[in-house]
CSV table of C-alpha atoms in Angstrom, one decimal:
chain,number,residue,atom,x,y,z
A,1420,MET,CA,10.6,14.5,-0.9
A,1421,ARG,CA,8.8,16.7,1.6
A,1422,ASP,CA,8.2,15.4,5.1
A,1423,GLN,CA,4.5,16.1,4.8
A,1424,VAL,CA,1.3,14.1,4.7
A,1425,GLN,CA,0.5,12.5,1.4
A,1426,LEU,CA,-2.9,11.4,-0.1
A,1427,ILE,CA,-3.3,8.0,-1.7
A,1428,THR,CA,-6.1,8.0,-4.3
A,1429,TYR,CA,-7.4,6.8,-7.7
A,1430,ALA,CA,-7.8,9.9,-9.9
A,1431,ASP,CA,-11.1,8.7,-11.3
A,1432,ARG,CA,-12.7,7.6,-8.0
A,1433,LEU,CA,-12.1,10.9,-6.2
A,1434,ALA,CA,-12.0,13.6,-8.7
A,1435,GLY,CA,-12.8,12.2,-12.1
A,1436,ASP,CA,-9.4,12.5,-13.8
A,1437,LEU,CA,-5.9,13.9,-13.3
A,1438,PRO,CA,-6.8,17.6,-13.9
A,1439,GLY,CA,-9.7,17.2,-11.5
A,1440,LEU,CA,-7.4,15.8,-8.9
A,1441,ALA,CA,-5.0,18.7,-9.3
A,1442,ARG,CA,-7.9,21.2,-8.9
A,1443,LEU,CA,-9.2,19.4,-5.7
A,1444,LEU,CA,-5.7,19.2,-4.1
A,1445,ARG,CA,-5.2,22.9,-4.8
A,1446,SER,CA,-8.7,23.9,-3.5
A,1447,PRO,CA,-9.0,26.1,-0.4
A,1448,GLU,CA,-10.5,23.2,1.5
A,1449,LEU,CA,-7.4,21.1,1.1
A,1450,ALA,CA,-4.8,23.9,1.3
A,1451,GLY,CA,-1.8,22.8,3.4
A,1452,VAL,CA,-3.3,19.3,4.0
A,1453,PHE,CA,-1.3,17.2,1.5
A,1454,GLY,CA,2.3,17.8,0.4
A,1455,GLY,CA,2.2,14.9,-1.9
A,1456,VAL,CA,-0.1,12.5,-3.7
A,1457,HIS,CA,0.2,8.8,-4.6
A,1458,VAL,CA,-1.8,8.5,-7.7
A,1459,LEU,CA,-2.8,4.8,-8.1
A,1460,PRO,CA,-2.4,3.3,-11.5
A,1461,PHE,CA,-3.5,5.7,-14.3
A,1462,PHE,CA,-1.9,3.7,-17.1
A,1463,THR,CA,-3.7,2.0,-20.0
A,1464,PRO,CA,-6.2,0.7,-19.0
A,1465,PHE,CA,-6.8,2.1,-15.5
A,1466,ASP,CA,-10.0,0.0,-15.1
A,1467,GLY,CA,-8.7,-3.5,-16.1
A,1468,ALA,CA,-9.1,-6.8,-14.3
A,1469,ASP,CA,-7.2,-5.5,-11.2
A,1470,ALA,CA,-8.1,-1.7,-11.1
A,1471,GLY,CA,-5.0,-0.7,-13.1
A,1472,PHE,CA,-2.5,-3.1,-11.6
A,1473,ASP,CA,-2.7,-5.1,-14.8
A,1474,PRO,CA,-1.3,-2.6,-17.3
A,1475,VAL,CA,-1.5,-3.2,-21.0
A,1476,ASP,CA,0.8,-0.3,-21.6
A,1477,HIS,CA,2.6,0.9,-18.5
A,1478,THR,CA,4.3,3.8,-20.3
A,1479,GLN,CA,1.1,5.6,-21.4
A,1480,VAL,CA,-1.4,7.5,-19.4
A,1481,ASP,CA,-5.0,6.3,-20.1
A,1482,PRO,CA,-6.4,9.1,-22.2
A,1483,ARG,CA,-9.6,9.0,-20.3
A,1484,LEU,CA,-7.7,10.3,-17.2
A,1485,GLY,CA,-5.3,12.7,-18.9
A,1486,THR,CA,-1.7,12.8,-20.2
A,1487,TRP,CA,1.8,12.9,-18.9
A,1488,ASP,CA,1.6,16.7,-19.1
A,1489,ASP,CA,-1.2,16.5,-16.5
A,1490,VAL,CA,1.2,14.4,-14.3
A,1491,ARG,CA,3.9,17.1,-14.8
A,1492,ASP,CA,1.4,19.8,-13.8
A,1493,LEU,CA,0.4,18.0,-10.6
A,1494,ALA,CA,4.1,17.6,-9.8
A,1495,ARG,CA,4.5,21.4,-9.8
A,1496,THR,CA,2.7,21.7,-6.5
A,1497,HIS,CA,2.8,18.2,-5.0
A,1498,ASP,CA,5.3,15.4,-4.7
A,1499,VAL,CA,3.9,12.7,-7.0
A,1500,VAL,CA,4.2,9.0,-6.2
A,1501,VAL,CA,3.5,6.5,-9.0
A,1502,ASP,CA,3.3,2.7,-9.0
A,1503,LEU,CA,5.9,0.7,-10.9
A,1504,ILE,CA,4.3,-2.7,-11.4
A,1505,VAL,CA,7.5,-4.7,-11.6
A,1506,ASN,CA,6.2,-8.3,-11.2
A,1507,HIS,CA,3.8,-8.6,-14.0
A,1508,VAL,CA,2.0,-7.2,-17.0
A,1509,SER,CA,-1.5,-7.7,-18.5
A,1510,ALA,CA,-2.2,-10.8,-20.5
A,1511,ASP,CA,-3.7,-8.4,-23.0
A,1512,SER,CA,-0.5,-6.5,-23.5
A,1513,PRO,CA,0.8,-6.4,-27.1
A,1514,ALA,CA,4.0,-8.2,-26.1
A,1515,PHE,CA,2.2,-11.2,-24.5
A,1516,ARG,CA,-0.4,-11.3,-27.3
A,1517,ASP,CA,2.6,-11.7,-29.7
A,1518,VAL,CA,4.0,-14.5,-27.6
A,1519,ARG,CA,0.6,-16.2,-27.6
A,1520,GLU,CA,0.6,-16.1,-31.4
A,1521,ARG,CA,4.2,-16.9,-32.2
A,1522,GLY,CA,5.5,-18.7,-29.1
A,1523,ASP,CA,9.3,-18.9,-28.9
A,1524,ALA,CA,9.6,-17.1,-32.3
A,1525,SER,CA,8.4,-13.9,-30.7
A,1526,PRO,CA,11.1,-11.4,-29.8
A,1527,HIS,CA,9.2,-10.9,-26.5
A,1528,ALA,CA,9.3,-14.6,-25.5
A,1529,SER,CA,12.0,-14.2,-22.9
A,1530,MET,CA,10.2,-11.4,-21.2
A,1531,PHE,CA,7.7,-13.7,-19.6
A,1532,LEU,CA,8.1,-16.5,-17.1
A,1533,THR,CA,6.9,-20.1,-17.5
A,1534,MET,CA,7.2,-23.0,-15.2
A,1535,ALA,CA,9.8,-24.5,-17.5
A,1536,SER,CA,11.9,-21.3,-17.7
A,1537,VAL,CA,12.2,-21.3,-13.9
A,1538,PHE,CA,12.5,-25.1,-13.6
A,1539,PRO,CA,14.3,-26.2,-16.8
A,1540,GLY,CA,15.0,-29.6,-15.4
A,1541,GLY,CA,11.5,-30.1,-14.0
A,1542,ALA,CA,10.0,-29.3,-10.6
A,1543,THR,CA,9.5,-31.7,-7.8
A,1544,GLU,CA,6.5,-31.8,-5.5
A,1545,SER,CA,8.8,-30.2,-2.8
A,1546,ASP,CA,9.8,-27.4,-5.2
A,1547,LEU,CA,6.2,-26.5,-6.0
A,1548,THR,CA,4.8,-26.7,-2.4
A,1549,ARG,CA,7.6,-24.5,-1.2
A,1550,ILE,CA,6.5,-21.6,-3.5
A,1551,TYR,CA,4.9,-18.9,-1.4
A,1552,ARG,CA,1.8,-17.3,-2.9
A,1553,PRO,CA,-0.8,-14.9,-1.3
A,1554,ARG,CA,-3.7,-16.9,-2.7
A,1555,PRO,CA,-4.7,-20.6,-2.7
A,1556,GLY,CA,-3.2,-22.9,-5.3
A,1557,LEU,CA,-0.1,-22.8,-7.5
A,1558,PRO,CA,0.9,-19.7,-9.5
A,1559,PHE,CA,0.5,-21.2,-12.9
A,1560,THR,CA,-2.0,-20.8,-15.7
A,1561,PRO,CA,-2.1,-23.1,-18.8
A,1562,VAL,CA,-1.8,-20.9,-22.0
A,1563,ARG,CA,-1.2,-21.9,-25.6
A,1564,LEU,CA,2.0,-20.1,-26.7
A,1565,GLY,CA,2.5,-20.6,-30.4
A,1566,ASP,CA,1.9,-24.3,-31.2
A,1567,ARG,CA,2.0,-25.7,-27.7
A,1568,TRP,CA,0.6,-25.3,-24.3
A,1569,ARG,CA,2.7,-23.9,-21.5
A,1570,TYR,CA,2.3,-23.2,-17.8
A,1571,VAL,CA,2.7,-19.4,-17.6
A,1572,TRP,CA,3.7,-18.0,-14.2
A,1573,THR,CA,0.8,-15.9,-12.8
A,1574,THR,CA,1.4,-15.0,-9.1
A,1575,PHE,CA,-1.9,-13.1,-8.7
A,1576,THR,CA,-4.5,-13.8,-11.5
A,1577,PRO,CA,-4.5,-15.3,-14.9
A,1578,GLN,CA,-4.8,-11.8,-16.3
A,1579,GLN,CA,-1.4,-10.8,-14.8
A,1580,VAL,CA,1.5,-12.6,-16.4
A,1581,ASP,CA,4.8,-12.5,-14.5
A,1582,LEU,CA,7.9,-10.9,-16.0
A,1583,ASP,CA,11.4,-12.3,-16.1
A,1584,VAL,CA,13.2,-9.3,-14.6
A,1585,HIS,CA,16.6,-10.7,-15.4
A,1586,ALA,CA,16.0,-11.2,-19.1
A,1587,ASP,CA,17.2,-8.4,-21.5
A,1588,ALA,CA,13.6,-7.8,-22.7
A,1589,GLY,CA,12.3,-7.7,-19.1
A,1590,ARG,CA,15.0,-5.3,-18.0
A,1591,ALA,CA,14.4,-3.0,-21.0
A,1592,TYR,CA,10.7,-3.0,-20.3
A,1593,LEU,CA,11.2,-1.9,-16.7
A,1594,THR,CA,13.7,0.7,-17.7
A,1595,SER,CA,11.3,2.2,-20.2
A,1596,ILE,CA,8.7,2.6,-17.4
A,1597,LEU,CA,11.2,4.2,-15.1
A,1598,ASP,CA,12.2,6.7,-17.8
A,1599,ALA,CA,8.6,7.6,-18.5
A,1600,VAL,CA,7.7,8.4,-14.9
A,1601,ALA,CA,11.0,10.2,-14.2
A,1602,GLY,CA,10.4,12.4,-17.3
A,1603,ALA,CA,7.1,13.4,-15.8
A,1604,GLY,CA,8.6,14.8,-12.7
A,1605,VAL,CA,7.7,11.9,-10.4
A,1606,ARG,CA,9.7,12.0,-7.2
A,1607,LEU,CA,8.9,8.6,-5.7
A,1608,VAL,CA,8.0,5.2,-7.2
A,1609,ARG,CA,6.4,2.4,-5.4
A,1610,LEU,CA,7.6,-1.1,-6.4
A,1611,ASP,CA,4.3,-3.0,-6.4
A,1612,ALA,CA,4.4,-6.7,-5.5
A,1613,VAL,CA,8.2,-6.6,-5.7
A,1614,GLY,CA,8.5,-9.4,-3.1
A,1615,TYR,CA,7.4,-11.9,-5.8
A,1616,ALA,CA,9.5,-10.5,-8.7
A,1617,VAL,CA,12.4,-13.0,-8.6
A,1618,LYS,CA,11.8,-16.7,-8.9
A,1619,THR,CA,14.6,-18.9,-7.6
A,1620,PRO,CA,14.3,-22.7,-7.9
A,1621,GLY,CA,14.3,-24.5,-4.6
A,1622,THR,CA,13.1,-21.5,-2.6
A,1623,THR,CA,9.8,-19.8,-1.6
A,1624,CYS,CA,10.3,-17.4,-4.5
A,1625,PHE,CA,9.4,-14.6,-2.1
A,1626,MET,CA,11.8,-12.1,-0.6
A,1627,THR,CA,14.8,-14.3,-1.2
A,1628,PRO,CA,18.4,-13.0,-1.3
A,1629,GLU,CA,18.0,-12.7,-5.0
A,1630,THR,CA,14.9,-10.5,-4.5
A,1631,PHE,CA,16.9,-8.2,-2.2
A,1632,ALA,CA,19.6,-8.0,-4.9
A,1633,PHE,CA,17.1,-7.0,-7.5
A,1634,ILE,CA,15.6,-4.3,-5.3
A,1635,GLU,CA,19.0,-2.8,-4.6
A,1636,ASP,CA,19.9,-2.8,-8.3
A,1637,PHE,CA,16.6,-1.3,-9.3
A,1638,THR,CA,16.9,1.3,-6.6
A,1639,ALA,CA,20.3,2.4,-7.9
A,1640,GLN,CA,18.8,2.8,-11.4
A,1641,ALA,CA,16.0,5.0,-10.0
A,1642,ARG,CA,18.3,7.2,-8.0
A,1643,GLU,CA,20.4,7.8,-11.1
A,1644,ARG,CA,17.2,9.4,-12.5
A,1645,GLY,CA,16.5,11.5,-9.3
A,1646,VAL,CA,13.7,9.1,-8.2
A,1647,ASP,CA,13.4,7.6,-4.7
A,1648,VAL,CA,12.0,4.1,-4.2
A,1649,LEU,CA,9.3,2.9,-1.9
A,1650,VAL,CA,9.0,-0.9,-1.4
A,1651,GLU,CA,5.6,-2.5,-1.1
A,1652,VAL,CA,5.8,-5.9,0.6
A,1653,HIS,CA,3.3,-7.6,3.0
A,1654,ALA,CA,5.5,-9.8,5.0
A,1655,TYR,CA,6.8,-11.0,8.3
A,1656,TYR,CA,7.8,-7.9,10.4
A,1657,GLU,CA,11.5,-8.7,10.6
A,1658,ARG,CA,11.6,-8.8,6.8
A,1659,GLN,CA,10.3,-5.2,6.7
A,1660,VAL,CA,13.1,-4.1,9.1
A,1661,GLN,CA,15.6,-5.8,6.8
A,1662,ILE,CA,14.1,-4.2,3.7
A,1663,GLY,CA,14.3,-0.7,5.3
A,1664,ARG,CA,18.1,-1.0,5.4
A,1665,SER,CA,18.5,-1.2,1.6
A,1666,VAL,CA,15.9,1.2,0.2
A,1667,ASP,CA,14.8,4.8,0.5
A,1668,LEU,CA,11.4,4.0,2.0
A,1669,VAL,CA,9.4,0.9,3.1
A,1670,TYR,CA,5.8,0.7,4.1
A,1671,ASP,CA,4.9,0.3,7.8
A,1672,PHE,CA,2.1,-2.3,7.2
A,1673,ALA,CA,2.3,-3.5,10.8
A,1674,LEU,CA,1.0,-0.2,12.1
A,1675,PRO,CA,-2.7,-0.5,11.0
A,1676,PRO,CA,-3.5,-3.9,12.7
A,1677,LEU,CA,-1.5,-3.0,15.8
A,1678,VAL,CA,-3.4,0.3,16.2
A,1679,LEU,CA,-6.7,-1.5,15.8
A,1680,HIS,CA,-5.6,-4.2,18.3
A,1681,ALA,CA,-4.6,-1.5,20.8
A,1682,LEU,CA,-7.9,0.4,20.5
A,1683,TYR,CA,-10.0,-2.8,20.6
A,1684,THR,CA,-8.3,-4.2,23.7
A,1685,GLY,CA,-6.9,-1.2,25.5
A,1686,ASP,CA,-3.5,-3.0,25.5
A,1687,GLY,CA,-0.8,-1.0,23.7
A,1688,SER,CA,2.1,-3.3,24.5
A,1689,ALA,CA,2.4,-4.9,21.1
A,1690,LEU,CA,2.2,-1.5,19.4
A,1691,VAL,CA,4.8,0.0,21.7
A,1692,ARG,CA,7.1,-3.0,21.1
A,1693,TRP,CA,6.9,-2.3,17.3
A,1694,LEU,CA,7.4,1.4,17.7
A,1695,GLY,CA,10.8,0.5,19.3
A,1696,MET,CA,12.1,-1.6,16.4
A,1697,ARG,CA,10.4,-0.4,13.2
A,1698,PRO,CA,12.4,1.2,10.4
A,1699,ALA,CA,12.6,4.9,10.7
A,1700,ASN,CA,12.6,5.4,6.9
A,1701,ALA,CA,9.0,4.3,6.7
A,1702,VAL,CA,5.8,5.4,5.0
A,1703,THR,CA,3.1,5.1,7.7
A,1704,VAL,CA,-0.4,4.0,6.6
A,1705,LEU,CA,-3.7,3.0,8.3
A,1706,ASP,CA,-5.5,2.3,5.0
A,1707,THR,CA,-4.6,1.8,1.3
A,1708,HIS,CA,-6.4,0.6,-1.8
A,1709,ASP,CA,-5.9,-3.0,-0.5
A,1710,GLY,CA,-7.2,-4.4,2.7
A,1711,ILE,CA,-6.0,-4.2,6.3
A,1712,GLY,CA,-3.0,-6.6,6.4
A,1713,VAL,CA,-2.7,-9.2,9.2
A,1714,ILE,CA,0.3,-11.2,7.8
A,1715,ASP,CA,2.4,-8.2,8.8
A,1716,VAL,CA,1.8,-8.9,12.5
A,1717,GLY,CA,1.4,-12.7,12.4
A,1718,ARG,CA,4.0,-15.5,12.5
A,1719,ASP,CA,6.4,-16.0,9.6
A,1720,GLN,CA,4.5,-18.1,7.0
A,1721,THR,CA,7.6,-18.8,4.9
A,1722,VAL,CA,9.4,-20.9,7.6
A,1723,GLU,CA,10.9,-24.0,5.9
A,1724,PRO,CA,10.0,-27.5,7.3
A,1725,GLY,CA,12.2,-28.3,10.2
A,1726,GLU,CA,13.0,-24.7,11.0
A,1727,PRO,CA,11.8,-23.3,14.4
A,1728,GLU,CA,8.6,-21.2,14.2
A,1729,ARG,CA,9.1,-17.4,14.2
A,1730,PRO,CA,6.3,-15.8,16.2
A,1731,GLY,CA,4.7,-12.5,15.1
A,1732,LEU,CA,4.0,-9.3,16.9
A,1733,LEU,CA,0.6,-10.7,17.8
A,1734,THR,CA,-0.2,-14.3,18.7
A,1735,PRO,CA,-2.5,-16.4,16.5
A,1736,SER,CA,-5.4,-16.0,18.9
A,1737,GLN,CA,-4.9,-12.2,18.9
A,1738,VAL,CA,-4.9,-12.1,15.1
A,1739,ASP,CA,-8.1,-14.2,15.1
A,1740,GLU,CA,-9.7,-11.8,17.6
A,1741,LEU,CA,-8.6,-8.8,15.6
A,1742,VAL,CA,-10.2,-10.2,12.4
A,1743,GLU,CA,-13.4,-11.1,14.2
A,1744,GLY,CA,-13.4,-7.6,15.8
A,1745,ILE,CA,-13.3,-6.0,12.4
A,1746,HIS,CA,-16.1,-8.1,11.2
A,1747,ALA,CA,-18.2,-7.3,14.2
A,1748,ARG,CA,-17.7,-3.6,14.0
A,1749,THR,CA,-18.5,-3.5,10.3
A,1750,GLY,CA,-21.7,-5.4,10.8
A,1751,GLY,CA,-20.4,-8.3,8.8
A,1752,ALA,CA,-19.6,-6.2,5.7
A,1753,SER,CA,-15.9,-7.0,6.0
A,1754,ALA,CA,-16.6,-10.7,6.2
A,1755,ARG,CA,-18.6,-10.5,3.0
A,1756,ALA,CA,-15.7,-8.7,1.3
A,1757,THR,CA,-12.9,-10.9,2.5
A,1758,GLY,CA,-11.3,-14.2,1.3
A,1759,ALA,CA,-13.5,-16.9,-0.2
A,1760,ALA,CA,-16.6,-14.7,0.2
A,1761,ALA,CA,-15.3,-12.4,-2.6
A,1762,SER,CA,-13.5,-12.9,-5.9
A,1763,ASN,CA,-10.1,-11.9,-4.5
A,1764,LEU,CA,-8.8,-14.7,-2.3
A,1765,ASP,CA,-5.9,-12.9,-0.5
A,1766,LEU,CA,-5.0,-14.8,2.5
A,1767,TYR,CA,-3.5,-11.9,4.4
A,1768,GLN,CA,-6.0,-9.0,4.2
A,1769,VAL,CA,-9.3,-8.0,5.7
A,1770,ASN,CA,-11.3,-5.7,3.3
A,1771,SER,CA,-12.9,-2.7,5.1
A,1772,THR,CA,-12.5,1.0,5.4
A,1773,PHE,CA,-10.6,2.0,8.5
A,1774,TYR,CA,-13.4,4.2,9.7
A,1775,ASP,CA,-15.8,1.3,9.7
A,1776,ALA,CA,-13.2,-1.0,11.3
A,1777,LEU,CA,-13.5,1.4,14.3
A,1778,GLY,CA,-17.3,1.2,14.3
A,1779,ARG,CA,-17.6,4.7,12.8
A,1780,ASP,CA,-16.5,6.1,16.2
A,1781,ASP,CA,-15.2,9.6,15.4
A,1782,GLY,CA,-13.1,9.9,18.6
A,1783,ARG,CA,-11.3,6.6,18.2
A,1784,TYR,CA,-10.8,7.2,14.5
A,1785,LEU,CA,-9.1,10.6,15.1
A,1786,ALA,CA,-7.1,9.0,17.9
A,1787,ALA,CA,-5.9,6.3,15.4
A,1788,ARG,CA,-5.0,9.0,12.9
A,1789,ALA,CA,-3.1,11.0,15.5
A,1790,VAL,CA,-1.0,7.9,16.4
A,1791,GLN,CA,-0.2,7.5,12.7
A,1792,LEU,CA,0.8,11.1,12.3
A,1793,PHE,CA,2.9,11.2,15.5
A,1794,THR,CA,4.7,8.0,14.4
A,1795,PRO,CA,8.0,8.9,12.6
A,1796,GLY,CA,7.9,8.5,8.8
A,1797,ILE,CA,6.0,10.0,5.9
A,1798,PRO,CA,2.3,9.6,6.5
A,1799,GLN,CA,0.0,8.5,3.7
A,1800,VAL,CA,-3.8,8.8,4.0
A,1801,TYR,CA,-6.1,6.9,1.6
A,1802,TYR,CA,-8.8,9.0,0.0
A,1803,VAL,CA,-11.7,7.1,1.6
A,1804,GLY,CA,-10.0,7.4,4.9
A,1805,ALA,CA,-9.4,11.1,4.4
A,1806,LEU,CA,-13.1,11.5,4.0
A,1807,ALA,CA,-13.9,9.1,6.8
A,1808,GLY,CA,-15.8,6.9,4.4
A,1809,GLY,CA,-17.8,3.8,5.2
A,1810,ASN,CA,-17.9,0.5,3.4
A,1811,ASP,CA,-19.5,0.6,0.0
A,1812,VAL,CA,-21.5,-2.5,0.2
A,1813,ASP,CA,-23.5,-1.5,-2.9
A,1814,LEU,CA,-20.4,-1.4,-5.0
A,1815,LEU,CA,-19.3,-4.8,-3.5
A,1816,ALA,CA,-22.7,-6.3,-4.4
A,1817,ARG,CA,-22.4,-5.0,-8.0
A,1818,THR,CA,-18.9,-6.2,-8.7
A,1819,GLY,CA,-18.3,-9.1,-6.3
A,1820,VAL,CA,-14.7,-7.8,-5.8
A,1821,GLY,CA,-13.9,-7.7,-2.1
A,1822,ARG,CA,-11.6,-4.7,-2.3
A,1823,ASP,CA,-14.3,-2.6,-3.9
A,1824,VAL,CA,-15.9,-2.2,-0.4
A,1825,ASN,CA,-13.1,0.3,0.3
A,1826,ARG,CA,-12.9,1.8,-3.2
A,1827,HIS,CA,-16.0,4.1,-3.3
A,1828,ARG,CA,-16.5,6.3,-6.4
A,1829,TYR,CA,-17.2,9.8,-5.0
A,1830,THR,CA,-19.3,12.3,-6.8
A,1831,PRO,CA,-18.4,16.0,-6.5
A,1832,ASP,CA,-21.4,16.5,-4.2
A,1833,GLU,CA,-20.3,13.6,-2.0
A,1834,VAL,CA,-16.8,15.1,-1.7
A,1835,ALA,CA,-18.2,18.5,-0.7
A,1836,ALA,CA,-20.5,17.0,1.9
A,1837,SER,CA,-17.7,14.8,3.3
A,1838,LEU,CA,-15.4,17.8,3.6
A,1839,ALA,CA,-18.0,19.6,5.7
A,1840,ARG,CA,-18.2,16.8,8.3
A,1841,PRO,CA,-16.6,17.6,11.7
A,1842,VAL,CA,-14.6,14.4,11.8
A,1843,VAL,CA,-13.1,15.2,8.4
A,1844,ARG,CA,-12.4,18.8,9.2
A,1845,ALA,CA,-10.6,17.7,12.3
A,1846,LEU,CA,-8.5,15.1,10.4
A,1847,LEU,CA,-7.5,17.8,7.9
A,1848,ALA,CA,-6.5,20.1,10.7
A,1849,LEU,CA,-4.4,17.4,12.2
A,1850,CYS,CA,-2.7,16.9,8.9
A,1851,ARG,CA,-1.9,20.6,8.7
A,1852,PHE,CA,-0.5,20.5,12.2
A,1853,ARG,CA,1.7,17.5,11.2
A,1854,ASN,CA,3.0,19.4,8.1
A,1855,THR,CA,3.9,22.6,9.9
A,1856,HIS,CA,4.9,22.1,13.5
A,1857,PRO,CA,8.7,21.9,13.8
A,1858,ALA,CA,8.6,19.2,16.5
A,1859,PHE,CA,7.9,16.6,13.8
A,1860,GLY,CA,11.4,17.0,12.6
A,1861,GLY,CA,12.7,15.2,15.6
A,1862,PRO,CA,12.4,11.6,17.0
A,1863,VAL,CA,9.6,10.1,19.0
A,1864,GLU,CA,9.5,9.3,22.7
A,1865,VAL,CA,7.0,6.5,23.6
A,1866,ALA,CA,5.5,5.8,27.0
A,1867,LEU,CA,2.8,3.3,28.1
A,1868,ASP,CA,1.1,3.4,31.5
A,1869,GLY,CA,-1.7,0.9,31.7
A,1870,SER,CA,-4.0,1.8,28.8
A,1871,ARG,CA,-2.6,5.3,28.4
A,1872,LEU,CA,-0.2,5.7,25.4
A,1873,SER,CA,1.9,8.9,25.0
A,1874,LEU,CA,3.9,9.9,21.9
A,1875,THR,CA,6.1,13.0,22.0
A,1876,ARG,CA,8.0,14.5,19.2
A,1877,ARG,CA,10.8,17.0,19.9
A,1878,ALA,CA,13.1,19.1,17.8
A,1879,GLY,CA,15.1,21.8,19.6
A,1880,ALA,CA,12.7,23.8,21.8
A,1881,ALA,CA,9.7,22.6,19.9
A,1882,ALA,CA,7.6,19.7,21.2
A,1883,ALA,CA,4.3,18.1,20.4
A,1884,SER,CA,2.7,15.4,22.6
A,1885,LEU,CA,-0.2,13.0,22.0
A,1886,ASP,CA,-1.9,11.2,24.9
A,1887,VAL,CA,-4.5,8.5,24.1
A,1888,ASP,CA,-6.5,6.4,26.5
A,1889,LEU,CA,-6.6,3.2,24.5
A,1890,ALA,CA,-9.5,1.9,26.6
A,1891,THR,CA,-11.8,4.8,25.8
A,1892,GLY,CA,-10.3,6.3,22.7
A,1893,ALA,CA,-10.1,9.8,24.4
A,1894,ALA,CA,-7.1,11.7,23.1
A,1895,HIS,CA,-5.6,15.1,23.6
A,1896,VAL,CA,-2.6,17.0,22.1
A,1897,THR,CA,-0.3,19.6,23.6
A,1898,TRP,CA,2.4,21.5,21.9
A,1899,THR,CA,5.2,24.0,22.3
A,1900,GLY,CA,6.4,26.1,19.4
A,1901,ALA,CA,10.0,27.0,18.7
A,1902,ASP,CA,9.3,30.4,20.2
A,1903,GLY,CA,8.1,28.8,23.5
A,1904,ALA,CA,4.3,29.5,22.9
A,1905,THR,CA,2.2,26.6,24.1
A,1906,GLY,CA,-1.2,25.2,23.3
A,1907,THR,CA,-3.5,22.3,24.1
A,1908,CYS,CA,-6.5,20.5,22.6
A,1909,ASP,CA,-8.5,18.2,24.8
A,1910,ASP,CA,-10.9,16.9,22.1
A,1911,LEU,CA,-9.5,16.2,18.7
A,1912,LEU,CA,-12.9,17.1,17.1
A,1913,ASP,CA,-12.1,20.7,18.2
A,1914,LEU,CA,-8.9,20.8,16.2
A,1915,PRO,CA,-10.2,23.2,13.4
A,1916,GLY,CA,-9.0,26.7,14.2
A,1917,THR,CA,-7.0,25.7,17.3
A,1918,TRP,CA,-3.4,25.8,15.9
């Protein structure tokens, strides 16, 4: 896996399909910008109830987007990251349709979880209220299976039926997906929603010891096939540190809200504290296809009754101020796209583009990206963020899906116009610098003096330093090459042509 900036994107929403995405990534405009690409679900169907995260057939590329040969072709020039949706499958999948028709007589019956299969002796009120879920209510949907009604386990939506990852049929299903992506030259898989994959009676059923054991076992299977594993879990920050010890890569989901908090308030102390404890084997993000997480910096929401509270990186009032700050800077668009205002009721995310969350301030936006790129780890940049895109309130109004505000469907003309904008050209230049300067092979030195944050990377004689005034958003970069040559850039908008 190259230590270079990666793009996160839907194939269809940026470039039409997989061949179109390959052409765009290989174009002169993006030469040297992205060493890898995380292609969001392109399985059959890519446009289901949850934008591809509810696959009917996880082993097949949706023919409207291309074929496995197109994935292999993309992997010739870029490290390819693919989602493995380990927690659930579509309610329209052939296997679950057969279970609906035949019930326990179906050979696939053991593949899916029901309330009774997890609680064979029955569940108490305490058992049920202890279950952690990212949305209101209990994770069960009544479904007729064969000749009787059952409560099927559905962590996210009724269209996404949870798998029994320990049953023979469930393990065989997950292995078949892993074999398919490994055969296409995929270098890294992201375990989507893996924190909910193991249900253990009497627990929160979220990131339990049994979950960690499953992650370690699945990671070993992937490594046998030459594939690394990236774990996707929105959770209390100490849990992210713990996860990082047992996997190849873990997301740094605390970084986005902490960067926003620092640039909103001029106070970088919480960000600096996190930079001193975060996992080094992280994928850094500011934006993804989901919203801006706040649970990752808040108090631990899985504390059992009677246990002492575990405070977060930000206090509850700071989290509230952060959320209100996003809503204010987006002109209320993020409020209309978040929580009960939209069809997705995630309790831990604010839906907005990162560019709009910073009030479309080019200077602050580039400063935020520079902090991301100077933070150790493999940086990923979401396609809307790469083009400094604003909230798509028209798409939100048409679909009523909150996350769509940050999932714009770009036309070729829109992509071309975006690539010509100074803020985008500066961001792409910053990515090229991150990919090529030898200083980024070394650790980071962090300093905070009032509102001034400094990040310095060193490797041998090479060095690169970022200085940001968090109060104003002003930032500048200085660097020294391995040959001793030095340079400086006092305005990140002047980055094109300066390296």
